[in-house]
Tab-separated table of C-alpha atoms in Angstrom:
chain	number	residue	atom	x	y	z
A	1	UNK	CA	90.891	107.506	133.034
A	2	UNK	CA	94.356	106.077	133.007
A	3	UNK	CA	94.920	102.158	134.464
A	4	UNK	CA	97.786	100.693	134.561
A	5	UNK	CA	99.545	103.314	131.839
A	6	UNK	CA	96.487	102.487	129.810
A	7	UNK	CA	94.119	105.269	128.379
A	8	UNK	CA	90.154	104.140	128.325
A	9	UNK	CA	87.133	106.555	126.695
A	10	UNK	CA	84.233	104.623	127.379
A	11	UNK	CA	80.584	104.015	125.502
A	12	UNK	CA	81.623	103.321	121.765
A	13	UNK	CA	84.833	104.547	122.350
A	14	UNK	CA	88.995	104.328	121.806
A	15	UNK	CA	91.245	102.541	124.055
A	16	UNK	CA	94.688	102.100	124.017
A	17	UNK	CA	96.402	99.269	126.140
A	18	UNK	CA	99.891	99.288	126.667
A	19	UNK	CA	100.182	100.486	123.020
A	20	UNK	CA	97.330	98.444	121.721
A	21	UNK	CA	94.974	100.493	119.957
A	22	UNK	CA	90.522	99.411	120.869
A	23	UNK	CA	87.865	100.687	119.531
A	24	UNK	CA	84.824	98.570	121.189
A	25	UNK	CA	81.880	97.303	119.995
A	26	UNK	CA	81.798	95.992	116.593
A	27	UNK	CA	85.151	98.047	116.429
A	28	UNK	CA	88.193	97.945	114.725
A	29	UNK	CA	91.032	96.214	117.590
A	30	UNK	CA	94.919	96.766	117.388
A	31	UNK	CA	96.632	94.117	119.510
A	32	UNK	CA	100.535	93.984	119.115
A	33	UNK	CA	100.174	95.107	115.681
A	34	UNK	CA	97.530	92.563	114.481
A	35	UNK	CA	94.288	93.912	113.137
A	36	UNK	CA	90.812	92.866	114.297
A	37	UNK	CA	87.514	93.661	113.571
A	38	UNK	CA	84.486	91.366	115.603
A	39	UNK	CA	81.576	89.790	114.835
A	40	UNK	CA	81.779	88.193	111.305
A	41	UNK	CA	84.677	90.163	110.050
A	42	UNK	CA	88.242	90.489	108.674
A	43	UNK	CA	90.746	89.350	111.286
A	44	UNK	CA	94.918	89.912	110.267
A	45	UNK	CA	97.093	88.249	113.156
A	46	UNK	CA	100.199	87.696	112.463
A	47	UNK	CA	100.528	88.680	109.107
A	48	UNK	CA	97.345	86.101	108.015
A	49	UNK	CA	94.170	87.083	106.974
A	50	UNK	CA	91.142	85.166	108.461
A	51	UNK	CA	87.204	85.506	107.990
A	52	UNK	CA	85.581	83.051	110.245
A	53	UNK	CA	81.693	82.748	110.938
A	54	UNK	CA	81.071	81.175	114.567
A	55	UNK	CA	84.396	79.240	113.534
A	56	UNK	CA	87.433	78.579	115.502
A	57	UNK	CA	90.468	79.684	113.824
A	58	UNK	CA	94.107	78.867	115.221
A	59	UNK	CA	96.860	80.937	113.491
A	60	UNK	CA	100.501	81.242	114.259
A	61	UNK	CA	100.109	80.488	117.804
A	62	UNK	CA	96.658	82.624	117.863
A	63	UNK	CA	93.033	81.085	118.592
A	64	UNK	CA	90.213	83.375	117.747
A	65	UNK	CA	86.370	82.426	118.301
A	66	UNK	CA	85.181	85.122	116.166
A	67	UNK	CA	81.166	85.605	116.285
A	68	UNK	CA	81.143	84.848	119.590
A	69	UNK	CA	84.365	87.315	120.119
A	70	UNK	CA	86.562	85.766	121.984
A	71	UNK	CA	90.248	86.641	120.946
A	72	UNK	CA	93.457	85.123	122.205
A	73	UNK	CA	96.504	87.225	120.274
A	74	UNK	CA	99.931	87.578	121.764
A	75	UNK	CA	99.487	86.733	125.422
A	76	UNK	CA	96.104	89.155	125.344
A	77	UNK	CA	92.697	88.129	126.099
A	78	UNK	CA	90.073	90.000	124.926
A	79	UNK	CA	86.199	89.429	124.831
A	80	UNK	CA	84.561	92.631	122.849
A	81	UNK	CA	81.036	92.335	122.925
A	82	UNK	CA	81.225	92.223	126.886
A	83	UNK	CA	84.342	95.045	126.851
A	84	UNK	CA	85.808	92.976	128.892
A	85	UNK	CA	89.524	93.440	128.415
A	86	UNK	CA	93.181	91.494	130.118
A	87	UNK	CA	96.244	92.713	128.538
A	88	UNK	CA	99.131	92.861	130.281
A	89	UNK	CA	97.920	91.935	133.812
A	90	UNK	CA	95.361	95.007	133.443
A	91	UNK	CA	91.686	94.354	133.420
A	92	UNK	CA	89.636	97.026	132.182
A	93	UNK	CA	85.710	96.722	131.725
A	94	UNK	CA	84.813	99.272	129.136
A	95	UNK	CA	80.843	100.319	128.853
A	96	UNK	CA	80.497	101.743	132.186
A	97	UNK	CA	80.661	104.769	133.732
A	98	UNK	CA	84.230	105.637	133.682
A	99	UNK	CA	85.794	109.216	133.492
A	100	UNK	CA	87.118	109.770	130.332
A	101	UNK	CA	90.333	111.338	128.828
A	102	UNK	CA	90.608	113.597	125.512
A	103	UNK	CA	90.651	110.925	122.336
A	104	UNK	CA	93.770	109.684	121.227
A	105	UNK	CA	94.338	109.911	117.219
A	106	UNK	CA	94.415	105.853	115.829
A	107	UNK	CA	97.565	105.252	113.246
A	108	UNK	CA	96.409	102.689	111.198
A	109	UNK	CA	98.986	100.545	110.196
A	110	UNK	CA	99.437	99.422	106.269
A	111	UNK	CA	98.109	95.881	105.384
A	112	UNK	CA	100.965	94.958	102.554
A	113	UNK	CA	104.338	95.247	103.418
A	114	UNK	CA	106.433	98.301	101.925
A	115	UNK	CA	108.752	97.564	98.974
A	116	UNK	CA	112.098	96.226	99.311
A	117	UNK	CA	115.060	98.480	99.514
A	118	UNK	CA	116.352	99.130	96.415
A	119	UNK	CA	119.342	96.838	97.445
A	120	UNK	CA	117.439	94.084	98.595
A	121	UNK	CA	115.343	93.440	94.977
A	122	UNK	CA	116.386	90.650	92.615
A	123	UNK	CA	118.882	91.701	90.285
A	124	UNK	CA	118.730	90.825	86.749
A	125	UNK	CA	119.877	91.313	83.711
A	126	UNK	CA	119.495	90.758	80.167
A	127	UNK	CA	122.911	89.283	78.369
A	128	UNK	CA	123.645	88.653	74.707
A	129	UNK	CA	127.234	87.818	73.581
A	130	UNK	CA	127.773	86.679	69.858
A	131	UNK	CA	130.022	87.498	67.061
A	132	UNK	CA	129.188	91.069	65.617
A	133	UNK	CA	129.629	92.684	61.968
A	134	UNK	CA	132.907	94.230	63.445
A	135	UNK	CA	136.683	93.663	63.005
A	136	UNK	CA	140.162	95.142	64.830
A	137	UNK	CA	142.712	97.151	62.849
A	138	UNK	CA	144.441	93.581	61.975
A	139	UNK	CA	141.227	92.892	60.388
A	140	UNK	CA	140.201	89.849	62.971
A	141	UNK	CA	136.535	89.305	63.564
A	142	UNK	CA	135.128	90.609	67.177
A	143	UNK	CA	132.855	89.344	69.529
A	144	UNK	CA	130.837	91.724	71.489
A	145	UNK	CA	129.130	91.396	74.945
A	146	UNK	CA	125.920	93.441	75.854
A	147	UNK	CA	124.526	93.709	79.297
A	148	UNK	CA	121.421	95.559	80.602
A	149	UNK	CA	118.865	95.684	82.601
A	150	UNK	CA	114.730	95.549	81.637
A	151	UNK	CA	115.032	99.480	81.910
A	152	UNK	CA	117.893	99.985	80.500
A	153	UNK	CA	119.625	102.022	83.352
A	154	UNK	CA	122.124	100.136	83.634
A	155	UNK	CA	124.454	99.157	80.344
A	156	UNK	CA	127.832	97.684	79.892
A	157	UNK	CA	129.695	96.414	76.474
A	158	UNK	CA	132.425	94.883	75.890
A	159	UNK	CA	134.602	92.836	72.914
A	160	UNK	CA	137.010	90.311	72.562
A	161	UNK	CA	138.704	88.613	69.894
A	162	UNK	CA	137.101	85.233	68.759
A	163	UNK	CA	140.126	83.766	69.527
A	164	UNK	CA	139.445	84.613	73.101
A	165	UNK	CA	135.352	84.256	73.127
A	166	UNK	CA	135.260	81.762	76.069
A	167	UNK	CA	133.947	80.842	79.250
A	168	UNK	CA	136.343	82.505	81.307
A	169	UNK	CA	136.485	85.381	79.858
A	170	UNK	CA	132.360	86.293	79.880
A	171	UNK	CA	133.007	85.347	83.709
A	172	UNK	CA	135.761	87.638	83.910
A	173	UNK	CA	133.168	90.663	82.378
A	174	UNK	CA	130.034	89.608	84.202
A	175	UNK	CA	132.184	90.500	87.553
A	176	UNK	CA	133.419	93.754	86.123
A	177	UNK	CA	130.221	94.582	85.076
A	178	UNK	CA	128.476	93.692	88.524
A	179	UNK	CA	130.947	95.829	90.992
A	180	UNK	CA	130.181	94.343	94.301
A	181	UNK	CA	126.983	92.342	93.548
A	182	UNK	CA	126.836	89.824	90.992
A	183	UNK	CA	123.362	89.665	89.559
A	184	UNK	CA	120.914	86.853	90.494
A	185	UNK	CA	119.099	85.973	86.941
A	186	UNK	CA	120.717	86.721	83.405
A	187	UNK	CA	118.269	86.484	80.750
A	188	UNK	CA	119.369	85.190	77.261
A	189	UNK	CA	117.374	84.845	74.072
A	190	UNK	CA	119.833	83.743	71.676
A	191	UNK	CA	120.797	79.783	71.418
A	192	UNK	CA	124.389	80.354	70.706
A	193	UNK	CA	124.814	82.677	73.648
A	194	UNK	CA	123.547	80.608	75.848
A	195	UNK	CA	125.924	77.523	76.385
A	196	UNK	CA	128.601	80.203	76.722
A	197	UNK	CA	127.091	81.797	79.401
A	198	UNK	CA	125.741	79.400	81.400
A	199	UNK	CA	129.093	77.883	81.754
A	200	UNK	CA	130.129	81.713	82.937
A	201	UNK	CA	126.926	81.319	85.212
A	202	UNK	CA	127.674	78.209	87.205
A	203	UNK	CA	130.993	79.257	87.273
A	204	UNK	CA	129.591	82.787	89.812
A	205	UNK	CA	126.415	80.838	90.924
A	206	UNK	CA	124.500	83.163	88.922
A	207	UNK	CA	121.079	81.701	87.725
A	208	UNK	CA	120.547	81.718	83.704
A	209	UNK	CA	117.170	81.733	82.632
A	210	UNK	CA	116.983	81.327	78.712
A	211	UNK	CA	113.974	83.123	77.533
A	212	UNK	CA	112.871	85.493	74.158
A	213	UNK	CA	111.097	87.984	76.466
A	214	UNK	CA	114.390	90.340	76.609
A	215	UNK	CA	112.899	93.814	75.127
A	216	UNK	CA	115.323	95.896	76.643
A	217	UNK	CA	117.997	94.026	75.101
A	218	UNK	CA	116.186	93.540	71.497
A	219	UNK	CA	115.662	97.333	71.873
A	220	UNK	CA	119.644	98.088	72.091
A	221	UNK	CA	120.008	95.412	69.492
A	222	UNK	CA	118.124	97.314	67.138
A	223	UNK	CA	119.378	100.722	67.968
A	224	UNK	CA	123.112	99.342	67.003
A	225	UNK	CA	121.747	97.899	63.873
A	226	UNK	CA	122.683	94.591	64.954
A	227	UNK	CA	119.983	91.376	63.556
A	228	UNK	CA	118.378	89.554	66.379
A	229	UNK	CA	116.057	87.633	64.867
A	230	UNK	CA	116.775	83.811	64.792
A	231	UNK	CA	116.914	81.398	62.631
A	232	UNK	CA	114.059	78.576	63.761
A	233	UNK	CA	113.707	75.088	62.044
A	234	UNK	CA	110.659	73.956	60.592
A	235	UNK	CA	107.940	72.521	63.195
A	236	UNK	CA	108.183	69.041	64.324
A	237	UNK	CA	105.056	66.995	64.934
A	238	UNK	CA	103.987	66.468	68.822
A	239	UNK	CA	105.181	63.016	70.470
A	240	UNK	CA	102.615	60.680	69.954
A	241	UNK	CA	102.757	59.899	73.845
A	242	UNK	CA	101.171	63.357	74.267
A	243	UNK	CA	98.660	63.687	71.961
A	244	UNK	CA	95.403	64.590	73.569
A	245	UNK	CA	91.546	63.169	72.902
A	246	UNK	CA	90.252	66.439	71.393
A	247	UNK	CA	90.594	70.150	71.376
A	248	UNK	CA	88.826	73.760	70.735
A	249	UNK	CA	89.062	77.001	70.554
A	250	UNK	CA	87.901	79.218	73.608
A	251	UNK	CA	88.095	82.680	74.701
A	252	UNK	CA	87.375	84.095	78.433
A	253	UNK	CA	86.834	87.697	79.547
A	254	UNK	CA	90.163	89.332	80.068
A	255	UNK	CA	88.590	90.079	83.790
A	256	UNK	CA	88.184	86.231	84.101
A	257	UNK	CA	92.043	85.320	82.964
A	258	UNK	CA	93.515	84.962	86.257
A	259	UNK	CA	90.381	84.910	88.690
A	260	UNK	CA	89.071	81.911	86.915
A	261	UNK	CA	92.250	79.423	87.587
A	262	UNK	CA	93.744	81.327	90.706
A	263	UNK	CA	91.651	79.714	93.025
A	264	UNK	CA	91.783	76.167	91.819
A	265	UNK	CA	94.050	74.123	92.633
A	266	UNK	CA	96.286	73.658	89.005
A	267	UNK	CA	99.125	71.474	89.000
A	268	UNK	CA	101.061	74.066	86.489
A	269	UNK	CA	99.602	77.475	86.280
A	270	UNK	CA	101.752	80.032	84.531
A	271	UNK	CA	100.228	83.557	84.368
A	272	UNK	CA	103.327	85.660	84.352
A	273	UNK	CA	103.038	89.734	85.897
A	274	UNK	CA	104.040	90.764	83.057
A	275	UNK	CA	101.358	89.148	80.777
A	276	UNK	CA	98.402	89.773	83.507
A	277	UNK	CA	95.585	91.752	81.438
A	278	UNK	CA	95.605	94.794	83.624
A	279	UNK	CA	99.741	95.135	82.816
A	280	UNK	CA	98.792	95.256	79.486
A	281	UNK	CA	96.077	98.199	79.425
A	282	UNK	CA	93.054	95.522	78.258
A	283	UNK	CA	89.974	96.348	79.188
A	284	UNK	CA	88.018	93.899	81.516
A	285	UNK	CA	85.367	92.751	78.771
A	286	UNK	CA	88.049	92.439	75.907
A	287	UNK	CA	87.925	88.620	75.267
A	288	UNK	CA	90.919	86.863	75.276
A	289	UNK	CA	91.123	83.906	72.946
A	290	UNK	CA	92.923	80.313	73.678
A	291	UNK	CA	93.063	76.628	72.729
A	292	UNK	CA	91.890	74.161	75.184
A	293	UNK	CA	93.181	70.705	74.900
A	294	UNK	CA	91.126	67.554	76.488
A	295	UNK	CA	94.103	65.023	77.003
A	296	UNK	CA	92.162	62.167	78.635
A	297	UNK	CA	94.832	59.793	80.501
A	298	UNK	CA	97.688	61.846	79.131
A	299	UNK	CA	97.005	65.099	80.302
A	300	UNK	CA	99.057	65.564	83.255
A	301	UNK	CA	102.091	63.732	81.249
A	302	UNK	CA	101.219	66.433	78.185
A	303	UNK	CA	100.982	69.133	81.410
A	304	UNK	CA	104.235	68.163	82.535
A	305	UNK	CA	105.975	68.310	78.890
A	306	UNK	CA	104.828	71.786	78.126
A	307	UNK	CA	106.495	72.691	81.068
A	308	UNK	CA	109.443	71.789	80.037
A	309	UNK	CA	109.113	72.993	76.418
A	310	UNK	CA	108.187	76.796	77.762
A	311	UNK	CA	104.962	77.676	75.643
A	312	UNK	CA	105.499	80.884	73.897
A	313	UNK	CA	102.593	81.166	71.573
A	314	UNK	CA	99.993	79.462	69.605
A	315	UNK	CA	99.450	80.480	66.387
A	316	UNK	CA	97.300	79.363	63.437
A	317	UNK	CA	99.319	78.610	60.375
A	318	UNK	CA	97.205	78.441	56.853
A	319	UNK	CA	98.645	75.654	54.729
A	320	UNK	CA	97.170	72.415	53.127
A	321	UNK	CA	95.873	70.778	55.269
A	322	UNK	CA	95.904	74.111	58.021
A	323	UNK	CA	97.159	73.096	61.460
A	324	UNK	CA	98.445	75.090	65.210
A	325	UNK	CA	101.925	75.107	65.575
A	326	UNK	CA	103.487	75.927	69.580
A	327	UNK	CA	105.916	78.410	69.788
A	328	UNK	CA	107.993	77.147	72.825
A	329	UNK	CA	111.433	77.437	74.060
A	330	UNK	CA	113.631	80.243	72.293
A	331	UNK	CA	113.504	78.589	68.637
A	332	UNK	CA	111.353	75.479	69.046
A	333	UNK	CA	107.784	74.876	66.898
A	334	UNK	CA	105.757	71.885	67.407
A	335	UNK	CA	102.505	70.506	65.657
A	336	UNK	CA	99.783	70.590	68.175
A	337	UNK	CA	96.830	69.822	65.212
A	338	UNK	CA	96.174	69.565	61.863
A	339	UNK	CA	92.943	70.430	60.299
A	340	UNK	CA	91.255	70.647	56.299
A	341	UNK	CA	87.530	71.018	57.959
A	342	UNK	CA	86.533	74.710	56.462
A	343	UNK	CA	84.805	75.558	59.518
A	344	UNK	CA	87.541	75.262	61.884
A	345	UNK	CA	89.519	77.067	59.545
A	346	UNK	CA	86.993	80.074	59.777
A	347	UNK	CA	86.995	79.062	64.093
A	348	UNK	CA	91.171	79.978	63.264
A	349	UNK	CA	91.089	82.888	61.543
A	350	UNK	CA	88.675	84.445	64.471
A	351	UNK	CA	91.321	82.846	66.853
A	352	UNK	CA	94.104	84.665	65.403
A	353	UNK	CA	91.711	88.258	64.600
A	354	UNK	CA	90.909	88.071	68.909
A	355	UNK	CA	94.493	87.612	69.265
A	356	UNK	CA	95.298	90.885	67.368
A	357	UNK	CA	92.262	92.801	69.506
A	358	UNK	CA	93.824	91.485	72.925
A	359	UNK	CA	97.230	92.826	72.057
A	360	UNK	CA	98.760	89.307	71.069
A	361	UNK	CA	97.291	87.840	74.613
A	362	UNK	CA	96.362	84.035	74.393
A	363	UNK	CA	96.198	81.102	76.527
A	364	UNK	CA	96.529	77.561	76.424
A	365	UNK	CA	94.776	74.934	78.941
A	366	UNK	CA	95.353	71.413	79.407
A	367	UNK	CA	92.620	69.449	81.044
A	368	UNK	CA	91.170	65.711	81.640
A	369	UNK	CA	88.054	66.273	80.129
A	370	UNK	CA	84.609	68.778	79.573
A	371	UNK	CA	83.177	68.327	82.537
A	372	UNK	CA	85.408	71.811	84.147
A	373	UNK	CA	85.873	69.748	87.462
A	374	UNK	CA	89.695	69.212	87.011
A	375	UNK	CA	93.209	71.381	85.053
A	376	UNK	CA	96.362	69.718	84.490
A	377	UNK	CA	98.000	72.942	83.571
A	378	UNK	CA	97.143	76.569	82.166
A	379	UNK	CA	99.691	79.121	80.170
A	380	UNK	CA	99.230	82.580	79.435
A	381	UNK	CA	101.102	83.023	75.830
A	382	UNK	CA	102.439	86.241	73.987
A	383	UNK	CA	104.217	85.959	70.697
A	384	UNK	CA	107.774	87.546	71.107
A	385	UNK	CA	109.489	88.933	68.656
């Protein structure tokens, strides 16, 4: 039957409405490219997912009564259970005895949107620029400039003079390396790159983000014999405006890691992609270790200054007496504890054994107190070389 430029196939059947897509009762619904299933299910409209239960829902401009299906979407009314359906000044009543048409096939639209264009992704790169063990025929020492990306597809190099190892001048590269589109992020691990090209940065409005997880460019560091460790002073003992009440070791299933805190609301929650278990090939029931810090009153203030340092890692450090020292920034180590008791010693050395089983995984969480009601902040940590 065709009403109104719309095709109907009735008892359990498909319908398409001026390009809307029905399957009736207890069906799956296409309605300007939102879909709905009834009675107690899975609703998308407009790009938002909703599962009500005899609830009413409202949703970009949408109001849905669910169990008892009633569905407002885009200027379409639609009540399922009945098959009674008005869209676009057509009313159909589906159920009845209504000549049919051959079925039409359903496309199914994708839930997630598709990637970004290739030119539309967030460009960024990895930059290092520091004298190097190289000199020019008059014998004057070099600095060099490295550029890449995490993949390494894309390199450029190039050296100057120290004489001329400025600002301007890593601007002046940065746009020849970039062509027409400067990046948006350059990553730099090394301190004495960094106030170099952040000046360079603010200069092209490009975004430096200082940081020790730059593989790609450690990689190409390596390959051209070139040292890139750093030189790191000797750990400085934690404020003692942020020291907490007490603290323990802990470890949660690697399935657990980012279920267990996504949900909750966490002032500072920093699980980066690239640290999620599953991006690291660990197996769900492979415990991750961690250190979890009860800070009383000063939680949210410690929260809020681990933030700011960038936790790296948290490692156990044998000494007399023993203590935990925080990896944070690119060079900075603080004192989170200090300890002589033999059995947290032993409680350590399993710490840092778990550690080597979860591929170097940790975590660190900051909270009020025991009682698991309320988190001030949680870190996933990975030592980087």
């Amino acid at each position: 039957m065709l009403v109104n430029e719309s095709f109907i196939l009735a008892d359990e059947s498909l319908i398409l409405v001026n390009e809307s897509f029905i399957l009736a009762d207890e069906s799956l619904i296409l309605v300007n490219e939102s879909f709905i299933l009834a009675d107690k299910s899975l609703i998308l409209v407009n790009e938002s997912f909703i599962l009500a239960d005899e609830s009413f829902i409202l949703a970009d401009e949408s109001f849905i009564l669910v169990n008892e299906s009633f569905i407002l979407a885009d200027e379409s009314f639609i009540l399922v259970n009945e098959s009674f359906i008005l869209a676009d000044e057509s009313l159909i009543l589906v159920n009845k005895s209504l000549n049919s048409t051959p079925l039409l096939p359903c496309p199914l639209l994708p839930l997630l949107p598709p990637p970004l264009p290739h030119s539309q992704r967030m460009k960024i790169w990895q930059a290092d620029f520091y004298r190097r063990p190289l000199q020019d025929a008059s014998g004057q020492i070099l600095w060099e400039l490295l550029i890449c990306d995490a993949t390494r597809s894309f390199k450029y190099e190039a050296t100057c003079l120290q004489s001329a190892a400025n600002s301007n001048w890593v601007a002046a590269q940065l746009e020849l390396a970039a062509g027409e589109k400067l990046p948006d992020v350059i990553q730099v691990f090394r301190p004495q790159s960094l106030s170099l090209i952040e000046a360079a940065g603010r200069n092209l409005s490009i975004n430096i983000e200082p940081t020790r997880h730059t593989l790609a460019l450690k990689q190409w560091l390596q390959e051209k014999q070139y040292p890139s460790a750093l030189d790191k002073p000797p750990p400085a003992p934690l404020p003692e405006n942020l020291w907490g009440e007490q603290w323990r070791f802990a470890t949660l299933a690697a399935s657990d890691v980012e279920t267990r805190f996504s949900d909750r609301p966490i002032p500072i929650l920093h699980i980066p992609e690239f640290l999620k278990p599953i991006n690291l090939g660990l197996a769900s029931t492979v415990p991750v270790p961690g250190v979890v810090i009860y800070g009383g009153r000063q939680s949210m203030r410690l929260a809020r200054w681990l933030q700011q340092a960038r936790p790296v890692a948290l490692n156990y450090i044998s000494g007399a007496p023993d203590g935990l020292v925080l990896e944070a920034g690119l060079v900075d180590r603080w004192i989170v504890a200090t300890f002589e008791d033999s059995e947290v010693t032993t409680a350590a050395q399993t710490y840092e054994q778990r550690k080597q089983q979860s591929r170097g995984l940790h975590f660190l969480l900051v909270q009020p107190d025991d009682s698991g009601m309320t988190y001030s902040g949680f870190w996933l940590l990975r030592a980087e070389d």
